[in-house]
Amino acid sequence: RLYWDVSPRCDDQAGCDVGRHPHPPLAISRLDARRYWYEYSSFAQFPHIHRFSSISDMLHQLVSVDLSKTSSAMKEFNDLTLVRAAAFWRSTARTFLLPRLSEDR
């Protein structure tokens, strides 16, 4: 599977049509643009993130969530992501750099 960042609203396999973005990536001065691009952030996409709907919900979660378990799950995900990312970039470097190095000789 190829690597790319996708919005939760996009197909997991096919990705998104880049022409469909309603806001340029760096134009985040408007609240609606920030809300839109937030969906692409690690905060919105990574697993094991605890979300809360109110201050009281946040306070309840602070005393009831097993943060050690959450931290371990996050570390496991990060370790796996690092391995996959390294493999992707190694493959990409081979694909694009090795032919150029051969041509330069």
Backbone as a chain_set.jsonl record, in Angstrom:
{"seq": "RLYWDVSPRCDDQAGCDVGRHPHPPLAISRLDARRYWYEYSSFAQFPHIHRFSSISDMLHQLVSVDLSKTSSAMKEFNDLTLVRAAAFWRSTARTFLLPRLSEDR", "coords": {"N": [[0.836, -1.182, 0.0], [0.528, 2.212, -0.797], [1.822, 5.189, 0.733], [0.086, 7.96, 2.045], [-1.249, 11.027, 3.307], [-4.525, 11.253, 4.478], [-7.819, 12.591, 4.613], [-10.296, 11.887, 7.11], [-12.689, 11.77, 5.802], [-12.147, 10.784, 3.341], [-11.738, 8.086, 0.975], [-10.164, 5.195, 2.183], [-8.411, 3.642, 0.649], [-8.291, 4.838, -1.913], [-7.801, 7.507, -1.454], [-7.968, 11.123, -1.594], [-9.379, 13.432, -3.913], [-7.353, 15.895, -4.905], [-8.215, 18.319, -5.94], [-10.552, 18.856, -4.653], [-10.3, 20.171, -2.241], [-11.454, 22.716, -0.174], [-10.036, 24.854, 0.864], [-6.885, 26.51, 0.661], [-3.841, 24.899, 1.739], [-2.152, 26.426, 3.515], [-3.628, 28.615, 4.187], [-4.949, 29.512, 6.807], [-6.278, 31.397, 8.284], [-8.945, 31.757, 8.631], [-11.621, 30.476, 10.612], [-13.194, 28.334, 9.628], [-11.472, 27.221, 7.744], [-9.36, 26.373, 9.383], [-10.708, 24.46, 10.914], [-11.298, 22.64, 8.897], [-8.686, 21.803, 7.959], [-7.696, 20.773, 10.296], [-8.688, 18.189, 10.425], [-6.83, 16.731, 9.029], [-4.69, 16.567, 10.659], [-2.358, 15.088, 13.024], [-3.512, 15.048, 15.521], [-6.204, 14.634, 15.022], [-6.256, 12.253, 13.598], [-4.632, 10.164, 14.658], [-4.67, 7.127, 16.568], [-5.942, 6.339, 19.875], [-6.226, 8.784, 21.074], [-7.673, 10.773, 23.485], [-10.801, 12.22, 23.565], [-12.931, 14.894, 24.549], [-16.113, 16.182, 25.482], [-16.881, 18.279, 27.006], [-15.949, 20.461, 29.761], [-16.496, 19.188, 32.171], [-16.624, 16.529, 31.294], [-13.977, 16.196, 30.471], [-12.646, 16.48, 32.961], [-13.713, 14.269, 34.289], [-12.661, 12.182, 32.701], [-9.954, 12.549, 33.223], [-9.603, 11.439, 35.741], [-10.549, 8.881, 35.411], [-9.562, 7.499, 33.186], [-7.168, 5.131, 32.074], [-4.177, 6.202, 31.931], [-1.595, 5.21, 31.659], [-1.968, 2.869, 30.197], [-2.999, 4.031, 27.878], [-0.76, 5.532, 27.071], [1.072, 3.464, 26.537], [-0.223, 2.19, 24.379], [-0.164, 4.266, 22.515], [2.622, 4.493, 22.173], [3.194, 2.001, 21.032], [1.785, 2.247, 18.598], [3.219, 4.446, 17.506], [5.786, 3.319, 17.253], [5.307, 1.309, 15.335], [4.45, 2.939, 13.228], [6.802, 4.377, 12.724], [8.474, 2.332, 11.755], [7.078, 1.611, 9.42], [7.118, 4.071, 8.039], [9.87, 4.482, 7.699], [10.462, 2.302, 6.039], [8.944, 3.005, 3.8], [10.21, 5.452, 2.976], [12.787, 4.536, 2.502], [12.359, 2.783, 0.344], [11.341, 4.64, -1.482], [13.552, 6.33, -1.81], [15.345, 4.527, -2.993], [13.996, 4.043, -5.397], [13.97, 6.568, -6.66], [16.545, 7.691, -6.388], [18.624, 5.802, -6.935], [18.516, 5.165, -9.782], [19.356, 7.674, -10.783], [21.912, 7.926, -9.712], [23.196, 5.872, -11.083], [23.069, 6.857, -13.667], [24.752, 9.058, -13.498], [27.262, 8.005, -13.488]], "CA": [[0.0, 0.0, 0.0], [1.269, 3.47, -0.835], [1.607, 6.079, 1.866], [-0.32, 9.342, 1.859], [-2.136, 11.529, 4.35], [-5.885, 11.373, 3.965], [-8.853, 13.056, 5.516], [-11.217, 10.812, 7.493], [-13.808, 11.743, 4.862], [-11.687, 10.216, 2.065], [-11.623, 6.644, 0.877], [-8.895, 4.761, 2.759], [-7.539, 3.095, -0.389], [-8.163, 5.718, -3.074], [-7.389, 8.853, -1.063], [-8.84, 12.244, -1.938], [-9.101, 14.211, -5.116], [-6.754, 17.132, -4.391], [-9.002, 19.447, -6.409], [-11.753, 19.028, -3.837], [-10.051, 20.911, -1.002], [-12.067, 24.042, -0.256], [-9.138, 25.882, 1.402], [-5.455, 26.24, 0.457], [-3.281, 24.328, 2.969], [-1.553, 27.378, 4.452], [-4.555, 29.716, 4.44], [-5.697, 29.067, 7.989], [-6.686, 32.543, 9.085], [-10.379, 31.646, 8.894], [-11.955, 29.357, 11.483], [-13.657, 27.181, 8.85], [-10.282, 26.606, 7.142], [-8.647, 25.654, 10.457], [-11.492, 23.257, 11.218], [-11.133, 21.711, 7.784], [-7.334, 21.239, 7.929], [-7.491, 20.011, 11.532], [-9.007, 16.792, 10.143], [-5.637, 16.096, 8.481], [-3.619, 16.597, 11.654], [-2.155, 13.915, 13.867], [-4.46, 15.127, 16.63], [-7.496, 14.107, 14.593], [-6.173, 10.948, 12.945], [-3.938, 9.115, 15.383], [-5.507, 6.404, 17.529], [-5.697, 6.424, 21.32], [-6.389, 10.155, 21.553], [-8.913, 10.926, 24.256], [-11.546, 13.436, 23.251], [-13.933, 15.207, 25.557], [-17.179, 17.04, 24.948], [-17.102, 19.412, 27.91], [-14.973, 20.532, 30.848], [-16.798, 18.135, 33.142], [-16.219, 15.269, 30.684], [-12.519, 16.163, 30.545], [-12.261, 16.211, 34.346], [-14.084, 12.877, 34.561], [-11.688, 11.319, 32.037], [-8.653, 12.682, 33.887], [-9.526, 10.548, 36.903], [-11.048, 7.537, 35.122], [-8.846, 6.862, 32.067], [-5.875, 4.527, 32.4], [-3.223, 6.928, 31.091], [-0.455, 4.341, 31.403], [-2.394, 2.01, 29.089], [-3.077, 4.902, 26.705], [0.609, 5.843, 26.677], [1.649, 2.25, 25.94], [-0.861, 1.996, 23.071], [0.383, 5.306, 21.637], [4.007, 4.132, 21.86], [3.142, 0.876, 20.09], [1.398, 2.807, 17.301], [4.339, 5.258, 17.004], [6.861, 2.414, 16.84], [4.887, 0.702, 14.073], [4.441, 4.006, 12.227], [8.198, 4.657, 12.396], [8.963, 1.232, 10.916], [6.435, 1.74, 8.103], [7.602, 5.289, 7.382], [11.258, 4.244, 7.29], [10.419, 1.408, 4.878], [8.443, 3.788, 2.666], [11.213, 6.404, 2.499], [13.905, 3.745, 1.957], [11.911, 2.347, -0.976], [11.243, 5.828, -2.333], [14.922, 6.764, -2.122], [15.89, 3.582, -3.975], [13.31, 4.237, -6.674], [14.294, 7.836, -7.31], [17.953, 8.062, -6.333], [19.536, 4.831, -7.549], [18.651, 5.373, -11.228], [20.144, 8.896, -11.031], [23.319, 7.643, -9.404], [23.696, 5.048, -12.184], [23.219, 7.738, -14.84], [25.876, 9.977, -13.276], [28.547, 7.307, -13.623]], "C": [[0.881, 1.246, 0.0], [0.936, 4.311, 0.381], [1.109, 7.426, 1.388], [-1.204, 9.744, 3.029], [-3.506, 11.681, 3.747], [-6.795, 11.932, 5.041], [-9.714, 11.866, 5.92], [-12.407, 10.71, 6.54], [-13.43, 11.112, 3.527], [-11.668, 8.7, 2.135], [-10.233, 6.223, 1.335], [-7.923, 4.261, 1.703], [-7.262, 4.087, -1.514], [-7.681, 7.115, -2.717], [-8.419, 9.886, -1.466], [-8.442, 12.836, -3.281], [-8.617, 15.572, -4.626], [-7.561, 18.355, -4.803], [-10.223, 19.739, -5.563], [-11.527, 19.822, -2.552], [-10.623, 22.319, -1.122], [-11.16, 25.178, 0.215], [-7.698, 25.532, 1.044], [-4.827, 25.79, 1.781], [-2.733, 25.341, 3.973], [-2.453, 28.561, 4.766], [-5.456, 29.329, 5.612], [-6.137, 30.236, 8.871], [-8.178, 32.488, 9.419], [-10.659, 30.392, 9.713], [-12.399, 28.136, 10.682], [-12.488, 26.475, 8.168], [-9.498, 25.816, 8.188], [-9.383, 24.378, 10.818], [-11.309, 22.2, 10.133], [-9.767, 21.036, 7.847], [-6.996, 20.479, 9.203], [-7.73, 18.52, 11.294], [-7.812, 16.028, 9.578], [-4.52, 15.97, 9.511], [-3.511, 15.279, 12.415], [-3.162, 13.883, 15.012], [-5.794, 14.482, 16.267], [-7.411, 12.668, 14.105], [-5.554, 9.839, 13.783], [-4.866, 8.424, 16.38], [-5.093, 6.703, 18.97], [-5.708, 7.852, 21.856], [-7.716, 10.221, 22.311], [-9.549, 12.267, 23.922], [-12.596, 13.659, 24.328], [-14.903, 16.227, 24.991], [-17.442, 18.263, 25.805], [-15.997, 19.405, 28.971], [-15.238, 19.418, 31.86], [-16.422, 16.753, 32.593], [-14.698, 15.117, 30.741], [-12.065, 15.814, 31.966], [-12.584, 14.771, 34.74], [-13.053, 11.925, 33.943], [-10.321, 11.384, 32.711], [-8.511, 11.736, 35.07], [-9.947, 9.116, 36.58], [-10.291, 6.8, 34.019], [-7.512, 6.31, 32.561], [-4.828, 5.141, 31.464], [-1.972, 6.115, 30.783], [-0.768, 3.418, 30.222], [-2.472, 2.817, 27.79], [-1.682, 5.207, 26.178], [1.274, 4.646, 25.999], [1.081, 2.003, 24.544], [-0.348, 3.026, 22.069], [1.807, 4.964, 21.221], [4.038, 2.999, 20.846], [2.781, 1.366, 18.684], [2.557, 3.611, 16.697], [5.495, 4.387, 16.522], [6.535, 1.782, 15.489], [4.906, 1.735, 12.943], [5.864, 4.338, 11.789], [8.757, 3.588, 11.463], [8.38, 1.353, 9.508], [6.95, 2.962, 7.344], [9.04, 5.098, 6.883], [11.302, 3.339, 6.056], [9.946, 2.16, 3.639], [9.532, 4.693, 2.105], [12.442, 5.683, 1.939], [13.566, 3.301, 0.533], [11.851, 3.516, -1.954], [12.629, 6.315, -2.747], [15.548, 5.838, -3.155], [15.294, 3.833, -5.359], [13.795, 5.477, -7.402], [15.785, 8.164, -7.354], [18.876, 7.083, -7.041], [19.626, 4.98, -9.071], [19.489, 6.613, -11.562], [21.616, 8.668, -10.762], [23.947, 6.805, -10.513], [23.956, 5.887, -13.42], [24.432, 8.638, -14.73], [27.224, 9.314, -13.481], [28.993, 7.202, -15.038]], "O": [[1.872, 1.31, 0.728], [-0.125, 4.149, 0.985], [1.645, 7.982, 0.43], [-1.831, 8.896, 3.664], [-3.647, 12.18, 2.63], [-6.553, 11.755, 6.235], [-9.849, 10.921, 5.143], [-13.061, 9.669, 6.479], [-14.291, 10.923, 2.668], [-11.592, 8.11, 3.213], [-9.236, 6.82, 0.929], [-6.715, 4.444, 1.852], [-6.139, 4.172, -2.012], [-7.198, 7.839, -3.588], [-9.594, 9.571, -1.657], [-7.292, 12.735, -3.708], [-9.375, 16.318, -4.006], [-7.583, 19.343, -4.069], [-10.866, 20.774, -5.742], [-12.489, 20.116, -1.842], [-10.308, 23.037, -2.072], [-11.477, 26.347, -0.007], [-7.321, 24.362, 1.118], [-5.243, 26.256, 2.842], [-2.847, 25.122, 5.179], [-2.068, 29.431, 5.547], [-6.584, 28.875, 5.419], [-6.343, 30.068, 10.073], [-8.62, 33.108, 10.387], [-10.008, 29.364, 9.525], [-12.021, 27.013, 11.018], [-12.508, 25.252, 8.028], [-9.024, 24.715, 7.909], [-8.763, 23.331, 11.009], [-11.181, 21.011, 10.426], [-9.693, 19.808, 7.794], [-6.105, 19.629, 9.197], [-7.055, 17.681, 11.889], [-7.785, 14.799, 9.641], [-3.507, 15.324, 9.246], [-4.441, 14.473, 12.442], [-3.61, 12.812, 15.421], [-6.437, 13.858, 17.111], [-8.395, 11.933, 14.188], [-5.925, 8.677, 13.625], [-5.743, 9.061, 16.964], [-4.021, 7.252, 19.226], [-5.249, 8.101, 22.971], [-8.749, 9.772, 21.815], [-8.903, 13.313, 23.992], [-13.084, 12.709, 24.941], [-14.55, 17.032, 24.129], [-18.145, 19.181, 25.384], [-15.214, 18.459, 29.061], [-14.304, 18.781, 32.346], [-15.952, 15.898, 33.345], [-14.191, 14.032, 31.027], [-11.202, 14.956, 32.152], [-11.806, 14.131, 35.448], [-12.623, 10.971, 34.591], [-9.608, 10.382, 32.765], [-7.407, 11.279, 35.367], [-9.726, 8.219, 37.393], [-10.381, 5.575, 33.935], [-6.82, 6.941, 33.36], [-4.62, 4.661, 30.349], [-1.351, 6.319, 29.74], [0.076, 3.213, 29.35], [-2.061, 2.342, 26.732], [-1.447, 5.148, 24.971], [1.964, 4.807, 24.993], [1.821, 1.645, 23.628], [-0.121, 2.7, 20.904], [2.168, 5.123, 20.055], [4.825, 3.035, 19.9], [3.395, 0.952, 17.7], [2.848, 3.475, 15.508], [6.113, 4.683, 15.5], [7.388, 1.727, 14.603], [5.333, 1.431, 11.829], [6.107, 4.557, 10.602], [9.438, 3.907, 10.488], [9.101, 1.215, 8.52], [7.191, 2.89, 6.139], [9.376, 5.51, 5.773], [12.084, 3.578, 5.135], [10.489, 1.971, 2.55], [9.761, 4.708, 0.895], [13.068, 6.173, 1.0], [14.388, 3.429, -0.374], [12.259, 3.395, -3.109], [12.847, 6.669, -3.906], [16.205, 6.3, -4.087], [16.006, 3.833, -6.363], [14.008, 5.45, -8.614], [16.236, 8.849, -8.271], [19.83, 7.51, -7.692], [20.731, 4.926, -9.61], [20.252, 6.597, -12.528], [22.471, 9.159, -11.498], [25.113, 7.008, -10.85], [24.933, 5.669, -14.137], [25.073, 8.952, -15.733], [28.233, 10.004, -13.633], [30.055, 6.642, -15.31]]}, "num_chains": 1, "name": "protein.A"}
